[in-house]
Amino acid sequence: MKPGILVINAGSSSIKFAVFRDAAQIEPQLLLKGQMEGLGSDPNFRVKDASGQSVEERDEWPRGSSLDHAGALRYILDWLDECASEVKIGAVGHRVVHGGLSYDRAVQVDEGVIADLERLIPLAPLHQPHNLASIRALAEVAPELPQVACFDTAFHRAQPRVAQLFALPRALLDSGVRRYGFHGLSYEYIARRLPDYMPAGKVVVAHLGSGASLCALQDGRSVESTMGFTAVDGLPMGTRTGALDPGVVLYLLQERGYDARAIEKLLYKESGLLGVSGISNDMRDLLESDDPNAAEAVELFVYHVGKHAAALASALEGLDALVFTAGIGENAAAVRERVCRRLEWLGVRLDPEANRRGGPRISTEASPVSVWVIPTDEERMIALHVRDCLRAA
Ligand code: ADP
């Protein structure tokens, strides 16, 4: 039996997972990807192999069974034991959204780490509790398995101090009200891949998925990002506002009868592409629609990607390359084309045919700024962290 690493990404009502074969000296090899959705209500379980072929689909559960995180993790481990018998899970890596000020790398979980991460729940109330629930549940279900927490913030901890500050009173800054940045596992993965494509330099990476952000990399290190204290800052996203004048929030609270819960719903669930289009949070639907509101939502998205990319080029004091990744970045040639047109003045020269083919290089040979499409792989990055972390231990 081959040793395996289980990667867990736990949300409020779903657990996504991936299984990698852990082979010495070579990159972890993906074996399976799956998810349990509908936790607490109507569970369904799906697993695919590395080529994307379905290997398991289950929708029927005994009446009255409403799996929680612990039940789902027990089910996933039992299923792997039974149906993926060529691999034996020896360690687990979790995606954890917030590592606060102190965690600048992945860490093996113990009681002290769990206590630290619990203190960060108020900083990421929508994600951190579910990440921790699955860590705690796994410790109960399989106490013999070492667990590693991998943070979305850690990669950005090395940013220059000035990039991490808000113009707020010092006491607030010192208490942790800072710009943390997110999508760090995706950017770290891209940074690892970059030497396969280009020499070290000044790179803006656009992670454009249902959550969207940009990161400025100097020689593979994060120096600036568009997300800040929370994952709602920066670009407009599927359902999130992106950067919003805080005066709007005050106005809604003071004059329009919103309370904190209604504001949270507005900022995270009702805005972005969905709010502006009134149609969908899915870029595919908007690109296919002939509704002017859909067109305006796409225009707003493209405008902000261009505007923030230029701001990040300023943080880098130059730009050698632009990288597109994640669902929209990897698949939506029309969005990439429009973003690149907005950045022509910075030296971006798109090769439209290469862009339609999906790259990897989508700029002309002569383009002063090279432009690339590079698929991200956050699960693989977590598997790599698990391996490195446990070897170091
Ligand atoms: P997340 O992991 O944040 O949920 P993804 O990285 O999977 O998100 O990206 C989801 C987004 O990618 C959705 O807005 C979806 O519309 C978009 N997307 C996926 N495929 C395409 C495509 N072929 N054309 C345009 N957009 C696409």
Coordinates of C-alpha atoms and ligand atoms in Angstrom, one line a residue:
M1 CA 0.0 0.0 0.0
K2 CA 1.3 3.5 -0.9
P3 CA 1.4 6.3 1.7
G4 CA -1.2 9.0 1.1
I5 CA -2.0 12.6 2.2
L6 CA -5.6 13.6 2.7
V7 CA -6.3 17.3 1.9
I8 CA -9.4 18.8 3.5
N9 CA -11.1 22.1 2.7
A10 CA -14.1 22.5 5.0
G11 CA -16.9 25.0 4.6
S12 CA -20.1 25.6 6.4
S13 CA -22.1 22.9 4.6
S14 CA -19.5 21.0 2.6
I15 CA -16.1 19.3 2.9
K16 CA -14.0 19.1 -0.2
F17 CA -11.1 16.7 -0.2
A18 CA -8.3 15.4 -2.3
V19 CA -6.0 12.4 -1.9
F20 CA -2.3 12.5 -3.0
R21 CA 0.1 9.7 -3.1
D22 CA 3.2 10.8 -1.2
A23 CA 6.2 9.5 -3.0
A24 CA 9.7 10.5 -1.9
Q25 CA 11.6 13.0 -4.2
I26 CA 8.8 13.6 -6.6
E27 CA 5.8 15.9 -6.4
P28 CA 2.8 14.4 -4.6
Q29 CA 0.6 12.6 -7.2
L30 CA -3.1 13.3 -7.2
L31 CA -5.2 10.1 -6.9
L32 CA -8.8 11.3 -6.0
K33 CA -10.8 14.4 -5.6
G34 CA -14.2 14.5 -3.9
Q35 CA -16.7 16.3 -1.8
M36 CA -19.5 15.8 0.7
E37 CA -22.1 18.6 0.3
G38 CA -25.3 19.3 2.1
L39 CA -23.9 18.7 5.6
G40 CA -26.7 19.2 8.2
S41 CA -29.4 18.9 5.6
D42 CA -29.4 16.7 2.5
P43 CA -25.9 15.1 2.1
N44 CA -24.4 14.0 -1.2
F45 CA -21.0 12.4 -1.8
R46 CA -19.0 12.6 -5.0
V47 CA -15.5 11.3 -5.9
K48 CA -13.5 11.6 -9.1
D49 CA -10.2 10.1 -10.1
A50 CA -7.2 12.1 -11.3
S51 CA -8.5 12.2 -14.8
G52 CA -11.9 13.6 -13.7
Q53 CA -13.8 10.3 -14.1
S54 CA -16.5 9.7 -11.5
V55 CA -15.7 6.8 -9.2
E56 CA -18.5 7.4 -6.6
E57 CA -21.8 9.2 -6.4
R58 CA -24.1 8.8 -3.5
D59 CA -27.3 10.8 -2.8
E60 CA -29.3 8.3 -0.8
W61 CA -28.9 8.3 3.0
P62 CA -30.9 6.6 5.7
R63 CA -34.0 8.7 6.6
G64 CA -33.3 11.3 9.2
S65 CA -29.5 11.2 8.9
S66 CA -28.1 14.7 8.7
L67 CA -24.3 14.3 8.7
D68 CA -22.2 16.9 10.6
H69 CA -18.5 17.6 10.0
A70 CA -17.4 14.7 12.3
G71 CA -19.8 12.2 10.6
A72 CA -18.8 13.3 7.1
L73 CA -15.0 12.9 8.0
R74 CA -15.6 9.5 9.4
Y75 CA -17.6 8.5 6.3
I76 CA -14.8 9.9 4.0
L77 CA -12.1 8.0 5.9
D78 CA -14.1 4.7 5.9
W79 CA -14.8 5.1 2.2
L80 CA -11.1 5.6 1.5
D81 CA -10.2 2.6 3.6
E82 CA -12.6 0.4 1.7
C83 CA -12.6 1.8 -1.8
A84 CA -9.2 3.4 -2.2
S85 CA -7.3 0.4 -0.8
E86 CA -4.1 1.1 -2.8
V87 CA -3.3 4.0 -0.6
K88 CA -3.1 4.4 3.2
I89 CA -3.7 7.9 4.6
G90 CA -0.8 8.8 6.8
A91 CA -1.4 12.5 7.3
V92 CA -4.0 15.2 6.8
G93 CA -3.6 18.8 5.6
H94 CA -6.3 21.4 6.2
R95 CA -6.9 24.6 4.4
V96 CA -7.3 27.2 7.2
V97 CA -8.3 30.7 6.2
H98 CA -6.6 32.7 8.9
G99 CA -3.3 32.3 10.6
G100 CA -3.3 35.8 12.2
L101 CA -0.1 37.7 12.8
S102 CA 2.0 34.8 14.1
Y103 CA 1.6 31.9 11.6
D104 CA 3.8 32.6 8.6
R105 CA 4.0 29.0 7.5
A106 CA 2.1 25.7 7.8
V107 CA 2.2 24.1 11.2
Q108 CA 1.5 20.7 12.7
V109 CA -1.7 21.0 14.8
D110 CA -1.7 20.4 18.6
E111 CA -3.8 21.8 21.4
G112 CA -1.9 25.0 21.5
V113 CA -2.3 25.7 17.8
I114 CA -6.0 24.9 18.0
A115 CA -6.4 27.4 20.9
D116 CA -4.5 30.1 18.9
L117 CA -6.7 29.5 15.8
E118 CA -9.9 29.7 17.9
R119 CA -8.8 33.2 19.0
L120 CA -8.8 34.2 15.3
I121 CA -12.4 33.2 14.7
P122 CA -13.7 36.8 15.0
L123 CA -11.3 37.7 12.1
A124 CA -12.9 35.1 9.8
P125 CA -16.2 34.2 11.2
L126 CA -17.5 32.7 7.9
H127 CA -14.7 30.2 7.4
Q128 CA -12.5 29.7 10.5
P129 CA -15.1 27.9 12.6
H130 CA -15.7 25.3 9.9
N131 CA -11.9 24.8 9.3
L132 CA -11.5 24.2 13.1
A133 CA -14.5 22.0 13.4
S134 CA -13.0 19.6 10.9
I135 CA -9.6 19.6 12.6
R136 CA -11.3 18.9 16.0
A137 CA -13.5 16.2 14.4
L138 CA -10.6 14.5 12.8
A139 CA -8.6 14.5 16.0
E140 CA -11.5 12.6 17.5
V141 CA -12.2 10.2 14.7
A142 CA -8.6 9.4 13.9
P143 CA -6.3 10.6 16.7
E144 CA -3.3 8.7 15.3
L145 CA -3.2 10.9 12.1
P146 CA -0.9 13.9 12.2
Q147 CA -2.7 17.1 11.0
V148 CA -1.2 20.1 9.4
A149 CA -2.9 23.5 9.2
C150 CA -2.1 25.5 6.0
F151 CA -3.1 29.1 6.0
D152 CA -4.4 31.4 3.3
T153 CA -2.7 34.3 5.0
A154 CA 0.7 32.8 5.7
F155 CA 2.3 33.5 2.3
H156 CA 1.6 37.3 2.7
R157 CA 3.1 37.6 6.1
A158 CA 6.4 38.5 4.5
Q159 CA 5.0 41.6 2.9
P160 CA 6.7 44.9 3.7
R161 CA 5.2 46.4 6.8
V162 CA 3.8 49.4 4.9
A163 CA 1.7 47.1 2.7
Q164 CA 0.2 45.5 5.8
L165 CA -0.8 48.8 7.6
F166 CA -4.1 50.7 7.5
A167 CA -4.0 54.4 8.3
L168 CA -5.6 53.7 11.7
P169 CA -4.5 54.6 15.2
R170 CA -1.5 52.5 16.3
A171 CA -3.3 50.7 19.1
L172 CA -5.7 49.2 16.6
L173 CA -2.9 48.2 14.3
D174 CA -1.0 46.6 17.1
S175 CA -4.1 44.6 18.2
G176 CA -4.1 42.9 14.8
V177 CA -6.3 45.1 12.6
R178 CA -4.1 44.8 9.6
R179 CA -4.1 43.9 5.9
Y180 CA -3.5 40.1 5.9
G181 CA -4.2 39.1 2.3
F182 CA -5.8 35.8 1.3
H183 CA -5.6 33.1 -1.5
G184 CA -2.0 32.7 -0.2
L185 CA -1.9 28.9 -1.0
S186 CA -2.8 29.6 -4.6
Y187 CA -0.2 32.4 -5.0
E188 CA 2.4 30.2 -3.3
Y189 CA 1.7 27.5 -5.8
I190 CA 2.0 29.9 -8.7
A191 CA 5.2 31.3 -7.3
R192 CA 6.6 27.7 -7.2
R193 CA 5.7 27.2 -10.8
L194 CA 7.0 30.5 -12.2
P195 CA 10.6 29.4 -12.8
D196 CA 9.2 26.9 -15.3
Y197 CA 7.9 29.8 -17.4
M198 CA 10.1 32.9 -16.8
P199 CA 13.1 34.4 -15.0
A200 CA 12.6 35.9 -11.5
G201 CA 11.2 39.4 -11.5
K202 CA 8.1 41.6 -10.9
V203 CA 4.9 39.7 -11.4
V204 CA 1.2 40.4 -10.8
V205 CA -0.9 37.3 -10.4
A206 CA -4.6 37.5 -10.9
H207 CA -6.5 34.8 -9.1
L208 CA -9.9 35.2 -10.7
G209 CA -12.4 32.7 -9.3
S210 CA -15.6 33.1 -7.5
G211 CA -13.4 34.8 -4.9
A212 CA -11.0 37.1 -6.8
S213 CA -7.8 38.9 -5.8
L214 CA -4.4 40.0 -7.2
C215 CA -1.0 39.5 -5.7
A216 CA 2.2 41.3 -6.5
L217 CA 5.3 38.9 -6.4
Q218 CA 8.8 40.2 -6.3
D219 CA 11.1 37.2 -7.1
G220 CA 8.4 34.8 -5.9
R221 CA 7.7 36.6 -2.6
S222 CA 4.4 38.4 -1.9
V223 CA 4.8 42.1 -1.6
E224 CA 1.2 43.3 -1.9
S225 CA -2.3 41.9 -2.4
T226 CA -5.7 43.3 -3.0
M227 CA -7.4 41.5 -0.2
G228 CA -6.9 43.1 3.2
F229 CA -8.3 42.4 6.7
T230 CA -11.0 40.2 5.2
A231 CA -11.5 38.4 1.9
V232 CA -14.1 41.0 0.9
D233 CA -11.6 43.8 0.0
G234 CA -10.1 44.5 -3.5
L235 CA -11.8 43.2 -6.6
P236 CA -15.6 42.8 -7.1
M237 CA -16.2 39.0 -6.9
G238 CA -19.0 36.6 -7.6
T239 CA -21.1 37.8 -4.7
R240 CA -18.7 40.1 -2.7
T241 CA -18.5 43.8 -3.2
G242 CA -14.7 44.2 -3.2
A243 CA -13.3 47.5 -2.0
L244 CA -16.2 49.8 -0.8
D245 CA -16.0 53.2 0.7
P246 CA -16.6 52.5 4.4
G247 CA -18.8 55.6 4.3
V248 CA -21.4 53.5 2.4
V249 CA -21.5 51.0 5.4
L250 CA -22.0 53.9 7.9
Y251 CA -24.8 55.4 5.7
L252 CA -26.6 52.0 5.5
L253 CA -26.3 51.6 9.2
Q254 CA -27.3 55.1 10.2
E255 CA -29.8 56.0 7.5
R256 CA -31.2 52.9 5.8
G257 CA -32.0 50.6 8.7
Y258 CA -29.3 48.0 8.0
D259 CA -27.9 46.1 11.0
A260 CA -24.6 44.2 11.2
R261 CA -26.1 41.0 9.9
A262 CA -27.8 42.7 6.9
I263 CA -24.5 44.5 6.1
E264 CA -22.6 41.2 6.2
K265 CA -25.1 39.6 3.9
L266 CA -24.9 42.5 1.5
L267 CA -21.1 42.6 1.4
Y268 CA -20.5 38.8 1.1
K269 CA -23.6 37.3 -0.6
E270 CA -25.7 39.9 -2.5
S271 CA -23.2 42.1 -4.3
G272 CA -20.4 41.6 -6.9
L273 CA -21.3 40.1 -10.3
L274 CA -24.6 38.9 -8.9
G275 CA -25.6 42.2 -7.4
V276 CA -24.7 44.3 -10.4
S277 CA -26.1 41.9 -13.1
G278 CA -29.1 40.8 -11.1
I279 CA -28.7 37.6 -13.0
S280 CA -25.9 35.4 -11.8
N281 CA -22.6 35.2 -9.9
D282 CA -21.2 32.9 -12.6
M283 CA -19.0 34.6 -15.2
R284 CA -20.1 32.1 -17.9
D285 CA -23.7 33.1 -17.5
L286 CA -22.8 36.8 -17.8
L287 CA -20.6 36.4 -20.9
E288 CA -23.4 34.5 -22.6
S289 CA -26.2 36.9 -21.6
D290 CA -27.2 39.9 -23.8
D291 CA -28.7 41.7 -20.8
P292 CA -27.1 45.2 -20.5
N293 CA -26.8 44.7 -16.7
A294 CA -24.8 41.5 -17.3
A295 CA -22.5 43.4 -19.7
E296 CA -22.1 46.1 -17.1
A297 CA -21.1 43.6 -14.4
V298 CA -18.4 42.2 -16.6
E299 CA -17.2 45.6 -17.5
L300 CA -17.0 46.6 -13.8
F301 CA -15.0 43.4 -13.1
V302 CA -12.6 44.0 -15.9
Y303 CA -12.2 47.6 -15.0
H304 CA -11.2 46.8 -11.4
V305 CA -8.8 44.0 -12.4
G306 CA -7.0 46.5 -14.6
K307 CA -7.0 49.3 -12.1
H308 CA -5.8 47.1 -9.2
A309 CA -3.2 45.4 -11.5
A310 CA -1.7 48.9 -12.2
A311 CA -1.7 49.7 -8.5
L312 CA 0.2 46.5 -7.8
A313 CA 2.7 47.3 -10.6
S314 CA 3.2 50.6 -8.7
A315 CA 3.9 48.6 -5.5
L316 CA 6.4 46.6 -7.5
E317 CA 7.9 49.7 -9.1
G318 CA 7.6 47.9 -12.5
L319 CA 6.1 44.9 -14.2
D320 CA 7.7 42.0 -16.0
A321 CA 4.8 39.6 -16.2
L322 CA 1.1 39.1 -15.6
V323 CA -0.4 35.7 -14.7
F324 CA -4.0 34.6 -14.9
T325 CA -5.3 31.7 -12.8
A326 CA -8.4 30.1 -11.2
G327 CA -11.8 29.5 -12.8
I328 CA -12.2 32.8 -14.7
G329 CA -8.5 33.4 -15.2
E330 CA -7.9 30.0 -16.6
N331 CA -11.0 29.7 -18.8
A332 CA -12.5 33.1 -19.7
A333 CA -10.4 34.2 -22.8
A334 CA -12.8 37.2 -23.3
V335 CA -12.1 38.5 -19.8
R336 CA -8.3 38.0 -20.2
E337 CA -8.4 39.9 -23.5
R338 CA -10.3 42.8 -22.1
V339 CA -8.0 43.1 -19.0
C340 CA -4.9 43.0 -21.3
R341 CA -6.3 45.7 -23.5
R342 CA -6.7 48.0 -20.4
L343 CA -3.0 47.3 -19.6
E344 CA -1.5 48.0 -23.0
W345 CA -0.2 51.3 -21.7
L346 CA 1.9 49.3 -19.2
G347 CA 3.5 47.3 -21.9
V348 CA 1.1 44.4 -22.2
R349 CA 0.7 43.1 -25.9
L350 CA -1.7 40.3 -26.2
D351 CA -1.5 37.5 -28.8
P352 CA -5.2 37.0 -29.4
E353 CA -4.7 33.6 -31.0
A354 CA -2.6 32.3 -28.1
N355 CA -5.1 33.7 -25.7
R356 CA -8.0 31.8 -27.4
R357 CA -5.9 28.6 -27.2
G358 CA -5.4 29.2 -23.5
G359 CA -1.6 29.8 -23.4
P360 CA 0.5 29.1 -21.4
R361 CA 2.0 32.3 -23.0
I362 CA -0.6 34.6 -24.3
S363 CA 1.5 37.7 -25.1
T364 CA 3.4 38.4 -28.3
E365 CA 7.1 37.6 -28.4
A366 CA 7.9 41.3 -28.4
S367 CA 5.6 42.2 -25.5
P368 CA 7.6 44.1 -22.8
V369 CA 5.3 42.5 -20.2
S370 CA 4.8 38.7 -20.7
V371 CA 1.4 37.3 -20.0
W372 CA 0.6 33.8 -18.9
V373 CA -2.2 31.4 -18.1
I374 CA -1.0 29.0 -15.3
P375 CA -3.5 26.7 -13.6
T376 CA -3.4 26.9 -9.8
D377 CA -3.6 23.9 -7.5
E378 CA -4.2 24.8 -3.9
E379 CA -4.7 21.2 -2.8
R380 CA -1.3 20.2 -4.2
M381 CA 0.3 23.1 -2.3
I382 CA -1.3 21.8 0.9
A383 CA 0.0 18.3 0.2
L384 CA 3.5 19.8 -0.3
H385 CA 3.2 21.7 3.0
V386 CA 2.1 18.5 4.8
R387 CA 5.1 16.7 3.5
D388 CA 7.6 19.4 4.3
C389 CA 6.1 20.1 7.7
L390 CA 6.2 16.5 8.8
R391 CA 9.6 15.9 7.4
A392 CA 10.9 18.9 9.4
A393 CA 9.3 17.5 12.5
Ligands
ADP1 P1 -13.7 29.0 -6.4 O1 -12.7 27.9 -6.3 O2 -13.3 30.3 -5.9 O3 -15.1 28.5 -6.1 P2 -13.2 28.8 -9.3 O4 -11.7 29.1 -9.3 O5 -13.6 27.4 -9.6 O6 -13.8 29.3 -7.9 O7 -13.9 29.8 -10.3 C1 -15.3 29.9 -10.4 C2 -15.6 31.0 -11.5 O8 -14.9 30.6 -12.7 C3 -17.0 31.1 -11.8 O9 -17.4 32.5 -11.8 C4 -17.2 30.6 -13.2 O10 -18.1 31.3 -13.9 C5 -15.8 30.8 -13.8 N1 -15.5 30.0 -14.9 C6 -15.3 28.7 -14.9 N2 -15.2 28.2 -16.2 C7 -15.4 29.3 -17.0 C8 -15.4 29.5 -18.4 N3 -15.2 28.6 -19.3 N4 -15.6 30.8 -18.9 C9 -15.9 31.8 -18.0 N5 -15.9 31.7 -16.7 C10 -15.6 30.4 -16.2

